[in-house]
Structure formats: C-alpha cells, structure tokens
mmCIF file of C-alpha atoms in Angstrom:
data_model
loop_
_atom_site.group_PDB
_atom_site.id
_atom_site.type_symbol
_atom_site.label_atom_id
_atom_site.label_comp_id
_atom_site.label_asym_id
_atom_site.label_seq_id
_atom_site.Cartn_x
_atom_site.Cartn_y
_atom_site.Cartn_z
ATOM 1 C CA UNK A 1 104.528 120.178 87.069
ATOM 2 C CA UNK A 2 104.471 116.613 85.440
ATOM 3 C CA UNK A 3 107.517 116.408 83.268
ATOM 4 C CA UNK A 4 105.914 113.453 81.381
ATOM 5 C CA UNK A 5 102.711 115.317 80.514
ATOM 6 C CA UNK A 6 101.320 117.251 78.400
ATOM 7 C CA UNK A 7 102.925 115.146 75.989
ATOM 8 C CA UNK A 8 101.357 114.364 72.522
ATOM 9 C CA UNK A 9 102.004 110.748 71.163
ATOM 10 C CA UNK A 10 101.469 110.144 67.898
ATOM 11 C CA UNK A 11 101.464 106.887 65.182
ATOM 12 C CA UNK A 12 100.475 107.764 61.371
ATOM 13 C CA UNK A 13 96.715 108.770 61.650
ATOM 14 C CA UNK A 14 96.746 108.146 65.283
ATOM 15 C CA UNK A 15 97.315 110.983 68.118
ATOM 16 C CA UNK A 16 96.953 110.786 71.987
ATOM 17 C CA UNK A 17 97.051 113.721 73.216
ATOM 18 C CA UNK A 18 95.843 115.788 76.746
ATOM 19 C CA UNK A 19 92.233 116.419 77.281
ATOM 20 C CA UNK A 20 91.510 120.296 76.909
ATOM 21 C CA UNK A 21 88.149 122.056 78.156
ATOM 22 C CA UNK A 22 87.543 123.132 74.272
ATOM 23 C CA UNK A 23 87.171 119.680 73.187
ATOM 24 C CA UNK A 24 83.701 119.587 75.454
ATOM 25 C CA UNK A 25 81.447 120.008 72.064
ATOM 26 C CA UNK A 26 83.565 116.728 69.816
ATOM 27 C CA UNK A 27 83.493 114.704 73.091
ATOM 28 C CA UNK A 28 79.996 115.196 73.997
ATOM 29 C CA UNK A 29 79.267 114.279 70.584
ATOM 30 C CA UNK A 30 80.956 110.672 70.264
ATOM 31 C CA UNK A 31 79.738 109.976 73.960
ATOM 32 C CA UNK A 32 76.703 110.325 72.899
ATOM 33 C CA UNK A 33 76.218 108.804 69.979
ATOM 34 C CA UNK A 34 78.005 105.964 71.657
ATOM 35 C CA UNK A 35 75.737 105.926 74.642
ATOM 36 C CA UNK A 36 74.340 102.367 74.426
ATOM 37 C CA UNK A 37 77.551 100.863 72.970
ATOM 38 C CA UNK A 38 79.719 102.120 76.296
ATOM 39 C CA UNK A 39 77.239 102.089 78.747
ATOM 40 C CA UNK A 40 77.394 98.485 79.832
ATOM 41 C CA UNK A 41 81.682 98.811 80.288
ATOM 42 C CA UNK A 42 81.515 102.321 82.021
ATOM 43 C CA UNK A 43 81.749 102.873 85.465
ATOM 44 C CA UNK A 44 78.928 104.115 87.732
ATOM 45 C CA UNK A 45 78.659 105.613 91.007
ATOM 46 C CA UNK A 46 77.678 103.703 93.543
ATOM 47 C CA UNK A 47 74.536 104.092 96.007
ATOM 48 C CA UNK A 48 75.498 105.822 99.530
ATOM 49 C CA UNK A 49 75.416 104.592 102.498
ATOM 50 C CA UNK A 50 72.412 105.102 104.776
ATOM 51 C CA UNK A 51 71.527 108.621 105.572
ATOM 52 C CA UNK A 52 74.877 109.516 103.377
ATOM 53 C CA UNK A 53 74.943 112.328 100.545
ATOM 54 C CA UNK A 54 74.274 111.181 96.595
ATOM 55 C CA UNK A 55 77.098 111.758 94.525
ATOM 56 C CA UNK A 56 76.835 113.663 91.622
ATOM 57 C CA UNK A 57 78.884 112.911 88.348
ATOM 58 C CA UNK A 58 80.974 115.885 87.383
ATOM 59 C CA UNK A 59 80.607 117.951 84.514
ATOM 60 C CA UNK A 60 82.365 117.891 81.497
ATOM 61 C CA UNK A 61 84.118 120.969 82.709
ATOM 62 C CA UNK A 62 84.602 119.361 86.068
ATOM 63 C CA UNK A 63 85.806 116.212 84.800
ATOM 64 C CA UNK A 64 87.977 118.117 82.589
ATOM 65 C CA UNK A 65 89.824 120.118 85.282
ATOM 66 C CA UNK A 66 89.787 117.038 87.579
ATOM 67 C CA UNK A 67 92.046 114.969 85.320
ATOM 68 C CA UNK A 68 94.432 118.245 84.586
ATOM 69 C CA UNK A 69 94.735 119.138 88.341
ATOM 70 C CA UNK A 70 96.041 115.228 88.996
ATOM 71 C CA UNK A 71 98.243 114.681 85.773
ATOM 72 C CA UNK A 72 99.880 118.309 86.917
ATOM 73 C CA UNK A 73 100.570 116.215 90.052
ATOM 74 C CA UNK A 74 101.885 113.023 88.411
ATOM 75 C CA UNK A 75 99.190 110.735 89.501
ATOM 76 C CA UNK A 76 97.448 110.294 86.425
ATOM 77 C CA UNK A 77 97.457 111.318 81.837
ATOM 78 C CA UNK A 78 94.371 112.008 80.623
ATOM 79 C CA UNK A 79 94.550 111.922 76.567
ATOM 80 C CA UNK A 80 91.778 111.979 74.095
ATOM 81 C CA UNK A 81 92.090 110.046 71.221
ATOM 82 C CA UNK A 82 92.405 110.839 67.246
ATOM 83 C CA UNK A 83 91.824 109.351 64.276
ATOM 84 C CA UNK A 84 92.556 111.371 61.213
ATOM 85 C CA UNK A 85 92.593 114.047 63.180
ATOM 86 C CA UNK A 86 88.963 113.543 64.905
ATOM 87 C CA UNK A 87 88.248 112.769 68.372
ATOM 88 C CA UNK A 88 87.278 109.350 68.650
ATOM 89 C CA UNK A 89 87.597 108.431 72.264
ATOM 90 C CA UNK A 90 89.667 108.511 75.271
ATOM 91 C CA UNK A 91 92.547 106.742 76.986
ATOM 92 C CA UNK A 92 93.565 107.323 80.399
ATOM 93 C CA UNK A 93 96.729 106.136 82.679
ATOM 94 C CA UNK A 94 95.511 106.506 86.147
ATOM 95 C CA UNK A 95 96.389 104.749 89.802
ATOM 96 C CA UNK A 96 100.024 105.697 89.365
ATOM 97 C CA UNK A 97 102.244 104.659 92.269
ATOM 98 C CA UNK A 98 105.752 104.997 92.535
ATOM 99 C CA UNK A 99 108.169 103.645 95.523
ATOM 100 C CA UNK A 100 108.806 99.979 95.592
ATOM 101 C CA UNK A 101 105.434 99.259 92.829
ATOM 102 C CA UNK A 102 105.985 102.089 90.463
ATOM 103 C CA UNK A 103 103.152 101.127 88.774
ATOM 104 C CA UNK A 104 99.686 102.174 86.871
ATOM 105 C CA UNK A 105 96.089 101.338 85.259
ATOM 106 C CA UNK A 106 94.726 101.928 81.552
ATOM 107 C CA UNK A 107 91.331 102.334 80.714
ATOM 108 C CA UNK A 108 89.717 103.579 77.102
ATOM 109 C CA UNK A 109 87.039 103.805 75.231
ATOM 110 C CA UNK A 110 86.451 104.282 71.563
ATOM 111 C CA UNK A 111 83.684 105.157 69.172
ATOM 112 C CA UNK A 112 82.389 102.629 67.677
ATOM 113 C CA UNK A 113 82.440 103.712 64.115
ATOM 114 C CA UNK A 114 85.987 103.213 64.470
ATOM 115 C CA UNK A 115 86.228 99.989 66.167
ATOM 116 C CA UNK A 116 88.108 97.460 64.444
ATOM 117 C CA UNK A 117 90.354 99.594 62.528
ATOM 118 C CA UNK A 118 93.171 98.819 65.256
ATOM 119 C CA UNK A 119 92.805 102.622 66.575
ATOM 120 C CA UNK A 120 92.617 101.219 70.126
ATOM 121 C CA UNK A 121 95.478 98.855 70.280
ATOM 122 C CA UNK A 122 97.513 101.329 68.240
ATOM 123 C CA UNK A 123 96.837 103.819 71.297
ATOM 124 C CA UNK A 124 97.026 101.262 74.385
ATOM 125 C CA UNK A 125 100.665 100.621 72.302
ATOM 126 C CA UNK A 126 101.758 104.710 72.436
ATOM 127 C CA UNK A 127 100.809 104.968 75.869
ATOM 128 C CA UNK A 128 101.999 102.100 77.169
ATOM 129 C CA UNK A 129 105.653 102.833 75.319
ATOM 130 C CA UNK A 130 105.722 105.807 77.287
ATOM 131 C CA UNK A 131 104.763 104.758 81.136
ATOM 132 C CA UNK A 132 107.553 102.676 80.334
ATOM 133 C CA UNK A 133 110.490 104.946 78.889
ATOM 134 C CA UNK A 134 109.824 108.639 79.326
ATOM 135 C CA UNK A 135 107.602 107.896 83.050
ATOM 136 C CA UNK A 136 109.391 105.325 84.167
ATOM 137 C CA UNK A 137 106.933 102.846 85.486
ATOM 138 C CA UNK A 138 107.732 99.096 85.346
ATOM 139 C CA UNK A 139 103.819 97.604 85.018
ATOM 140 C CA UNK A 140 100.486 98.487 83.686
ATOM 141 C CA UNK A 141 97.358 96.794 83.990
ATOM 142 C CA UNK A 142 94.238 96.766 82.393
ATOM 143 C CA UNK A 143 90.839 95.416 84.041
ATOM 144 C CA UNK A 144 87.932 94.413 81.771
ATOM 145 C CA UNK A 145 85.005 92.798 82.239
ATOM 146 C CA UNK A 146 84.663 89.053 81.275
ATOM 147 C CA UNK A 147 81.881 89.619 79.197
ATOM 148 C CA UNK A 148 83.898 92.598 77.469
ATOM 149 C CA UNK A 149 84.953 90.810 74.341
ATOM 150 C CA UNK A 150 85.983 93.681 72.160
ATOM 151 C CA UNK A 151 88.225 95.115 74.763
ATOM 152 C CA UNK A 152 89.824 91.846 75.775
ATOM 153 C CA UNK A 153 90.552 91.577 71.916
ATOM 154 C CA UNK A 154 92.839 94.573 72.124
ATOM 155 C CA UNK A 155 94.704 93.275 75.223
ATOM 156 C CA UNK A 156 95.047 89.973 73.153
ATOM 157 C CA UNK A 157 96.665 91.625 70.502
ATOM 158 C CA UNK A 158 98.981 93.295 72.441
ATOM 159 C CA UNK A 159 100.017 90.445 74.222
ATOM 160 C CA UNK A 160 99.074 91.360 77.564
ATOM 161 C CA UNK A 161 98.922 88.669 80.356
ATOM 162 C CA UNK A 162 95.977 87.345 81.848
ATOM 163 C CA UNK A 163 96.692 87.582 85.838
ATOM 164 C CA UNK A 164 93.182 86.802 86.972
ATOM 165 C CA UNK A 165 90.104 87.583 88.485
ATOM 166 C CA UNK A 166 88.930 90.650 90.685
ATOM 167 C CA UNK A 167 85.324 89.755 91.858
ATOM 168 C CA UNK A 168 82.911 92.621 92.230
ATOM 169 C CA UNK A 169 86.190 94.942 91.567
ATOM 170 C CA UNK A 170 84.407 98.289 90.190
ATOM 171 C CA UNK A 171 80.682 100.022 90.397
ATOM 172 C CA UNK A 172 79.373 99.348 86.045
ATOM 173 C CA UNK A 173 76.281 99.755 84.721
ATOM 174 C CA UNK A 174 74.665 99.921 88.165
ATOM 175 C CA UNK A 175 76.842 96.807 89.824
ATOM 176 C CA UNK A 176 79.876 95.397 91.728
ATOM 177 C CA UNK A 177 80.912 93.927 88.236
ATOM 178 C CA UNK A 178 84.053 90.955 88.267
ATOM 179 C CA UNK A 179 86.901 92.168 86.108
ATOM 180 C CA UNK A 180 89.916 90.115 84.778
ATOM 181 C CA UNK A 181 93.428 91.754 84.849
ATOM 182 C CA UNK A 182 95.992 91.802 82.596
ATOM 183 C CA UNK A 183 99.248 93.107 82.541
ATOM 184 C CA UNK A 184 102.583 93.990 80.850
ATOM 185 C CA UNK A 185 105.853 94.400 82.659
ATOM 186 C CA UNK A 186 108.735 96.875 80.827
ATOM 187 C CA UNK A 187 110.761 93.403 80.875
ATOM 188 C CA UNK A 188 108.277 92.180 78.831
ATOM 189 C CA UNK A 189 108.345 94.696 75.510
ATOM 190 C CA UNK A 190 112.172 95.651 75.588
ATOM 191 C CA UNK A 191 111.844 96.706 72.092
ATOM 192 C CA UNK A 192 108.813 98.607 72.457
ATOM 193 C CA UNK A 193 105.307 97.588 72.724
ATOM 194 C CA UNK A 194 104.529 100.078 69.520
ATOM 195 C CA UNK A 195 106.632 98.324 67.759
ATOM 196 C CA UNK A 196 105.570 94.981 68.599
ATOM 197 C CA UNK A 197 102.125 95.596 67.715
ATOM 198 C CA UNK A 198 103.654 96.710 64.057
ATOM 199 C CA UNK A 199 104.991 93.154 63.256
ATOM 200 C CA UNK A 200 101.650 91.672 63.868
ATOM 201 C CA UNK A 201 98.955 93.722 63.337
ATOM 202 C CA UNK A 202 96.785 92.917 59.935
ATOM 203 C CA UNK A 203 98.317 94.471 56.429
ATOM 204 C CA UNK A 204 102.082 94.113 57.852
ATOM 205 C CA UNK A 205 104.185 94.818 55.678
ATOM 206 C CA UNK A 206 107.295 92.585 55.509
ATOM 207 C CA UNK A 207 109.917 95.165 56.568
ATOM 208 C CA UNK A 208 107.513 95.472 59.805
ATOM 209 C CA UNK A 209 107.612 91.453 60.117
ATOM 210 C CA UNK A 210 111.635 91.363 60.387
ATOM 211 C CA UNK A 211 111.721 93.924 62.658
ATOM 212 C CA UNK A 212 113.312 92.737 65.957
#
C-alpha cells in the first residue's frame, strides 16, 4: 500500500482527490463535452509495427483500475479534479522513480468552462506541495507542447523552469509531437509552491502578498 495515496488535497473550492470507478458518468461527461478542446494536447496510441497487434485504448473501467493498481504500488496518483465540488478534470503524477533521481511527471487537463479561473495552477500547486513533503520526491516536470499556450500559462505562473526541448517526445493527436519541459526542484519552493502561487495569483489580497 502507498502511504502517500489515497490522499485528498484540498484549497477553498478546489479538491484533488483519487479517481474512483463511480465517477465514470461526471467524467465521461466533461471529456466529452471537451472533446475538441483536449484532443489536439492528448496523447494517442501509436501505429504497430508491421504484422504487430493494434492497441486498444482501455475503458473507463480499465483505465480506472489501471491507475489504482499502480498508485497502490507507488509508481503513480491519479486524482480527479473539483471545482465547487464538480468534477472538472484530471491531474495525474506519474513516471515516479526513486533511488539516486527520486523524481516524477504531471500531466492535467481541465474543462474548459473553467479555464481561466486559476483551477489548474491552484491544483498543479496542491500536488506538487505534496510530491515534495509527504512523497518525498525532489523534482517534477511537466512536458507541453510548444503550441500549447494555455498550459504553458499555468507552468508560467507557477514559476516553473523552462529546461528545453524533447523532439518527437510523445504519440498526440496522431504524431511524434516536440514537447518543452519544465521543472521545479523542492530547493526551489521551500515555502511551499501553494503558497507561492497565493502571493501572486490575481485578487491577492495583501496579507497573501507579505507572506514569506
């Protein structure tokens, strides 16, 4: 069992929380209303090699018990995201590696009717705070597409650092797509990356601004 998950995180009207099998009806909804929005940032399977077997993507259900089977294992946290108490999207903290790297890899999505409204960077900031105190890993990265503009905007906010360029680094929308990387260290946010993102995020209050 993963002592760091399931483990709900939670910011005024924002909650990460695990992924559970009942939420199949809320997700499929805000997937697919979001279909066209996500589609060009989500990764695809790629073709098979000659005379090799087509993959399949999994089932919700599949999917679902996938991502529980490998958090159980402490390889990966699957949350979904909420926003006054909806589900609104996903966030997941996958690729984690311990031993000399101790490291791991965010990727989210969001629905776009709630884009803007600094759910995203609010949730990137919750989970990030706890790979680095309660799991104990000293860097995260996140890989976006170049021509991802909304989702380098949240890694901008937080202050993430640009590292540079993977070429033809995942299988999206049907392609070996480039992505850039960015990263935060736990030497980076000693206060908290939360807590950061509170001082400068819009309608600060000035309490939030002397924080330190």
């Amino acid at each position: 069992m993963n002592p760091a998950w399931p483990v709900m995180l939670v910011d005024g009207d924002i909650t990460l929380r695990p992924i559970r099998l009942r939420d199949q009806r809320a997700w499929r909804e805000v997937n697919r209303r979001n279909r066209d929005w996500l589609r060009p940032w989500e990764a695809t399977i790629p073709p098979p090699p000659p005379g090799g077997p087509v993959a399949q993507r999994p089932t919700y259900r599949q999917m679902v018990r996938h991502l529980r089977g490998e958090a159980n294992a402490g390889r990966i946290l699957p949350f979904v995201i909420e926003y006054q108490g909806r589900l609104v999207g996903q966030l997941t903290v996958a690729g984690i590696t311990w031993g000399s790297m101790c490291s791991g890899h965010v990727g989210y999505w969001v629905d776009r009717e709630v884009a803007g409204r600094g759910v995203m960077p609010t949730a990137v900031a919750l989970a990030v705070d706890h790979c680095f105190r309660t799991v104990g890993l000293h860097r995260v990265e996140i890989c976006i597409r170049p021509e991802n503009g909304p989702s380098r905007r949240v890694v901008d906010k937080l202050g993430f650092r640009e590292e540079g360029l993977r070429p033809r680094y995942l299988h999206i929308d049907g392609a070996w797509r480039d992505h850039l990387v960015y990263v935060l260290t736990a030497e980076e946010v000693p206060e908290g990356l939360l807590r950061r993102w509170r001082r400068v995020r819009p309608g600060a209050t000035g309490n939030d601004q002397k924080m330190k």
